[in-house]
Coordinates of C-alpha atoms and ligand atoms in Angstrom, one line a residue:
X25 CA 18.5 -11.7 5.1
X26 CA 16.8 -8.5 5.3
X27 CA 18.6 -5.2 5.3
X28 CA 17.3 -1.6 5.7
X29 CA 19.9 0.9 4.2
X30 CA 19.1 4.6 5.7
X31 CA 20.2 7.5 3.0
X32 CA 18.4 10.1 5.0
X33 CA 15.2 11.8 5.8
X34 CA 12.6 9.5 4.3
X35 CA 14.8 7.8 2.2
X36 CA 15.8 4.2 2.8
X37 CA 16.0 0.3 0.7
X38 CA 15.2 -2.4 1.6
X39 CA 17.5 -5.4 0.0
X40 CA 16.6 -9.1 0.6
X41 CA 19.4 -10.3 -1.2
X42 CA 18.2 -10.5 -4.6
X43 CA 15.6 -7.2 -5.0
X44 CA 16.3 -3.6 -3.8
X45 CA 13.4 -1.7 -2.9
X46 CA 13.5 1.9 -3.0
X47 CA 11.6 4.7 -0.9
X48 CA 10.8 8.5 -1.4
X49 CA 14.8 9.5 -3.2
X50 CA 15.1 12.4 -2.0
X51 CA 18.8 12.9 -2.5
X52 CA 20.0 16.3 -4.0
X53 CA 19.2 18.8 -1.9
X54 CA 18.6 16.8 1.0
X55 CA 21.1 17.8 3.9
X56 CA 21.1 14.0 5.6
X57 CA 21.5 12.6 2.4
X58 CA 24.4 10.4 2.2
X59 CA 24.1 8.3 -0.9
X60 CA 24.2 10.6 -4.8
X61 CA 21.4 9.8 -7.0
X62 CA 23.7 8.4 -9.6
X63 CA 25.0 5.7 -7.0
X64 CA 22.0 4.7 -5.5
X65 CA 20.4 1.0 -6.7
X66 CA 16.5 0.0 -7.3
X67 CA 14.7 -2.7 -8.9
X68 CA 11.7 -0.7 -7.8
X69 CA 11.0 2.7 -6.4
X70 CA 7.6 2.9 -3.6
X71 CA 6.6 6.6 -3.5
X72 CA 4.5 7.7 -0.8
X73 CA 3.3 11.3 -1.8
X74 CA 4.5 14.0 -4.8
X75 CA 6.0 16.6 -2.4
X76 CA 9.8 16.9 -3.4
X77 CA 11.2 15.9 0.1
X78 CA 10.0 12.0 -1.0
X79 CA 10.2 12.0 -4.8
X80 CA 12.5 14.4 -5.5
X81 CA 15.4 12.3 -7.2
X82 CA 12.8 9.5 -8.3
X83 CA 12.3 10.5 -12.1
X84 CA 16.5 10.6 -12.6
X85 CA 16.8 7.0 -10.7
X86 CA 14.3 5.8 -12.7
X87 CA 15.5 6.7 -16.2
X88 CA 19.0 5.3 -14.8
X89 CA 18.2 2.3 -13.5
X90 CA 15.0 1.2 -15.4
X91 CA 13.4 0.7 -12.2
X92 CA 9.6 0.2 -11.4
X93 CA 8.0 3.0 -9.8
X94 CA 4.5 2.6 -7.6
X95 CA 2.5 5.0 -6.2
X96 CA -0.4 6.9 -6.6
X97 CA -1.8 7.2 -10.1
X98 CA -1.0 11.3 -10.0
X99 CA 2.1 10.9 -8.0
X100 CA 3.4 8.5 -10.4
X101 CA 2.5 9.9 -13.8
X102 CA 5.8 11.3 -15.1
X103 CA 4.4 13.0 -18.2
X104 CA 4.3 10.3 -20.2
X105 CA 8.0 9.8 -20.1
X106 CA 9.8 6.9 -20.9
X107 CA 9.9 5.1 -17.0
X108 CA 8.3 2.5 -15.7
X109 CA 5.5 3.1 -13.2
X110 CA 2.7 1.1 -11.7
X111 CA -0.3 3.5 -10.5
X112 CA -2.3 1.7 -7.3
X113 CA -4.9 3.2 -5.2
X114 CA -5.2 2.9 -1.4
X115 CA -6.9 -0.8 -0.6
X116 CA -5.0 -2.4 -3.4
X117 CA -2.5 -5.1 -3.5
X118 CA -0.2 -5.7 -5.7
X119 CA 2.8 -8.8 -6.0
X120 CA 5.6 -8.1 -6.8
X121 CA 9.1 -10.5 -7.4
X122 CA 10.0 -10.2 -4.3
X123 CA 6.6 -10.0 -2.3
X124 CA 3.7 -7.6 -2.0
X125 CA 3.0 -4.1 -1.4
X126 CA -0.2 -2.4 -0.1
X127 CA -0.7 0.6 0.0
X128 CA -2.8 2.1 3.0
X129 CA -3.7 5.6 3.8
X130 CA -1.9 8.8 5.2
X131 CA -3.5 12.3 6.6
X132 CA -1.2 14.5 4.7
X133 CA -1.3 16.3 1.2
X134 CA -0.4 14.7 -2.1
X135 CA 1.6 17.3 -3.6
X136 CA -0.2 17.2 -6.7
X137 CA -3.6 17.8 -7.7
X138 CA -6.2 14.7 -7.7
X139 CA -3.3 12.9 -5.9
X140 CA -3.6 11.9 -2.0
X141 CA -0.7 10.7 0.6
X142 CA 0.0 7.1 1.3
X143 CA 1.8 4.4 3.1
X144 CA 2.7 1.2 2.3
X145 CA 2.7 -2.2 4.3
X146 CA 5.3 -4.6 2.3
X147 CA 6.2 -8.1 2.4
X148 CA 9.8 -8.4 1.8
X149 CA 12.7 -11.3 2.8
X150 CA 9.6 -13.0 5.3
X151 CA 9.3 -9.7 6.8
X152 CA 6.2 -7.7 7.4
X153 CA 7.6 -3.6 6.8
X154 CA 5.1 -0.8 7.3
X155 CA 6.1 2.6 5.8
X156 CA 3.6 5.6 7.0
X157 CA 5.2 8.4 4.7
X158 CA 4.0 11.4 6.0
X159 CA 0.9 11.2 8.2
X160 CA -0.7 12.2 11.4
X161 CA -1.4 9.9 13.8
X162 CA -4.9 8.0 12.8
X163 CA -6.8 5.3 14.5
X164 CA -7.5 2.9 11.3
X165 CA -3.3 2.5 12.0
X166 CA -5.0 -0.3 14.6
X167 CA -6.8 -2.0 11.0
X168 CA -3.3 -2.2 9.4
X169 CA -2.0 -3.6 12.2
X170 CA -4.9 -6.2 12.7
X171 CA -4.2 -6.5 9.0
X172 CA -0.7 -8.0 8.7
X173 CA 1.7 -8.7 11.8
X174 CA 4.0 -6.2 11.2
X175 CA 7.7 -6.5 12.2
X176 CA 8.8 -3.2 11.6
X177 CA 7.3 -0.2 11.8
X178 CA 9.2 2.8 9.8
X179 CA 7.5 6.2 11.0
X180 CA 8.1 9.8 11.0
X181 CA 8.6 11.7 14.6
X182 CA 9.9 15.3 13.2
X183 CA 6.3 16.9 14.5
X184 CA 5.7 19.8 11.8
X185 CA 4.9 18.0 9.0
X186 CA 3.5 14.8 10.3
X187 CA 3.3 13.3 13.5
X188 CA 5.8 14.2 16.6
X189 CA 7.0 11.9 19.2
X190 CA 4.2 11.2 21.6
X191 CA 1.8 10.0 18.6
X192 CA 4.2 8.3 16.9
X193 CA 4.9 6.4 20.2
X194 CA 0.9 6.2 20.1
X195 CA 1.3 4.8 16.4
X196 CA 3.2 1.8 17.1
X197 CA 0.9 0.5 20.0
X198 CA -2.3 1.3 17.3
X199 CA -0.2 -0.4 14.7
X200 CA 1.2 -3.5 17.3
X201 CA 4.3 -3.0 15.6
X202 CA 7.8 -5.4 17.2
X203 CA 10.3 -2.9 16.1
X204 CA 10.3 0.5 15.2
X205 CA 12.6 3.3 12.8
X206 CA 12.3 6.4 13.5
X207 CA 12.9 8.6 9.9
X208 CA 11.8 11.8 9.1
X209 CA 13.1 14.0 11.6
X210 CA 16.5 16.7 12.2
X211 CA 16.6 16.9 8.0
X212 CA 16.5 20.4 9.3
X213 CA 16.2 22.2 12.4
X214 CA 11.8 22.6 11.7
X215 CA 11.5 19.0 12.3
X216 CA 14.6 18.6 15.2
X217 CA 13.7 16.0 17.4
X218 CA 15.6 13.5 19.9
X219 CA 15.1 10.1 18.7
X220 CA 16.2 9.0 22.9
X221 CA 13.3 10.8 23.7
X222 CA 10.9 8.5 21.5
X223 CA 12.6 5.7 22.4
X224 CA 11.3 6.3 26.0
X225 CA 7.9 7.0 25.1
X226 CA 7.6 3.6 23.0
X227 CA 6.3 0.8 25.2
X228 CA 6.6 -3.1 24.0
X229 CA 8.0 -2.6 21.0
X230 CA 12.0 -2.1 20.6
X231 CA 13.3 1.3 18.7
X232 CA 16.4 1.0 16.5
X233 CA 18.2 4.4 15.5
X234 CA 19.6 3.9 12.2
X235 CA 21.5 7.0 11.6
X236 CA 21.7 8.1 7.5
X237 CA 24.1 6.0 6.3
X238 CA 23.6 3.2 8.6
X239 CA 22.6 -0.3 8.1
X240 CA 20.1 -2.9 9.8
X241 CA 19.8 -6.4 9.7
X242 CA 15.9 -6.8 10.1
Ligands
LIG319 NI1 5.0 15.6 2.7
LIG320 MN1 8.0 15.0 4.1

């Protein structure tokens, strides 16, 4: 069984039982967060883009647990430190134990020079998971979905910084997504948004709230 652990913001696992899947730690400093960097469990950690509200606790959870970090070549490059870390380009695939992840494009900035935004479409516990990070709204969401069937769709709605409500609503018909998360938004009051409100705007797909600290059995 498949579970989605939400620790706030853009910060969630994904645990099929045997593997735990990390994404964007962004822990200290993080006003939803609800789990301490020191607690918090990977076998591997899926960055999305170098700005510190997604990888801002990833370099201390990697020296702890001796996790596997992927992301970007630039995003991921820690200095030559002594972590674990996969660089991947948009297009690729790679397998992993417990599936694959590719990564797929995002309109947003890197956060780092020569680096650039992604997302990541994962196959995890039988389950299809697409993770946009921080984007816009975007069209070629319609070639991920054509792609790979995907079951759940995890997407940002805070407006600001990436897409808002009404194109996030437009995202998941693009993306033909069954279920949808809504992440990313009410961190603080620049992204404030009501999740009820998206949840109306969604059509054929159903919209689970997970609240940070919350569960979901995918
Ligand atoms: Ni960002
Ligand atoms: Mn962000």
């Amino acid at each position: 069984m498949l579970k989605f652990n939400y620790y706030g913001h853009a910060c969630f696992q994904l645990d099929d039982g045997k593997y735990k899947v990390l994404f964007d730690p962004f822990l200290t400093g993080n006003p939803a967060a609800t789990i301490k960097p020191d607690k918090v469990e990977a076998d591997y950690i899926l960055i999305t883009h170098a700005h510190g509200d997604h990888c801002g606790d990833a370099y201390e959870i990697l020296e702890r647990t001796g996790a596997t970090a992927v992301g970007i070549p630039e995003v991921t490059d820690f200095g030559g430190a002594n972590v674990k870390a996969v660089g991947m380009n948009l297009g690729g695939t790679l397998k992993l134990l417990f599936g694959f992840v590719r990564m797929v494009p995002a309109l947003h900035s890197a956060g780092v020079g020569g680096g650039t935004p992604c997302g990541y479409v994962v196959s995890i516990g039988g389950k299809i998971i697409y993770f946009a990070g921080d984007t816009c709204l975007f069209s070629d969401m319609k070639l991920i979905g054509e792609r790979d069937k995907i079951d759940y769709a995890i997407l940002p709605i805070g407006d600001h910084f990436t897409m808002g409500i009404e194109d996030a609503a437009k995202a998941v018909e693009f993306l033909g997504a069954k279920n949808v998360i809504p992440v990313h938004y009410n961190t603080w009051d620049v992204i404030k948004q009501d999740p009820e409100e998206f949840k109306k705007l969604v059509k054929n797909a159903a919209v689970h709230i997970v609240k940070p600290g919350e569960s979901l059995e995918m």
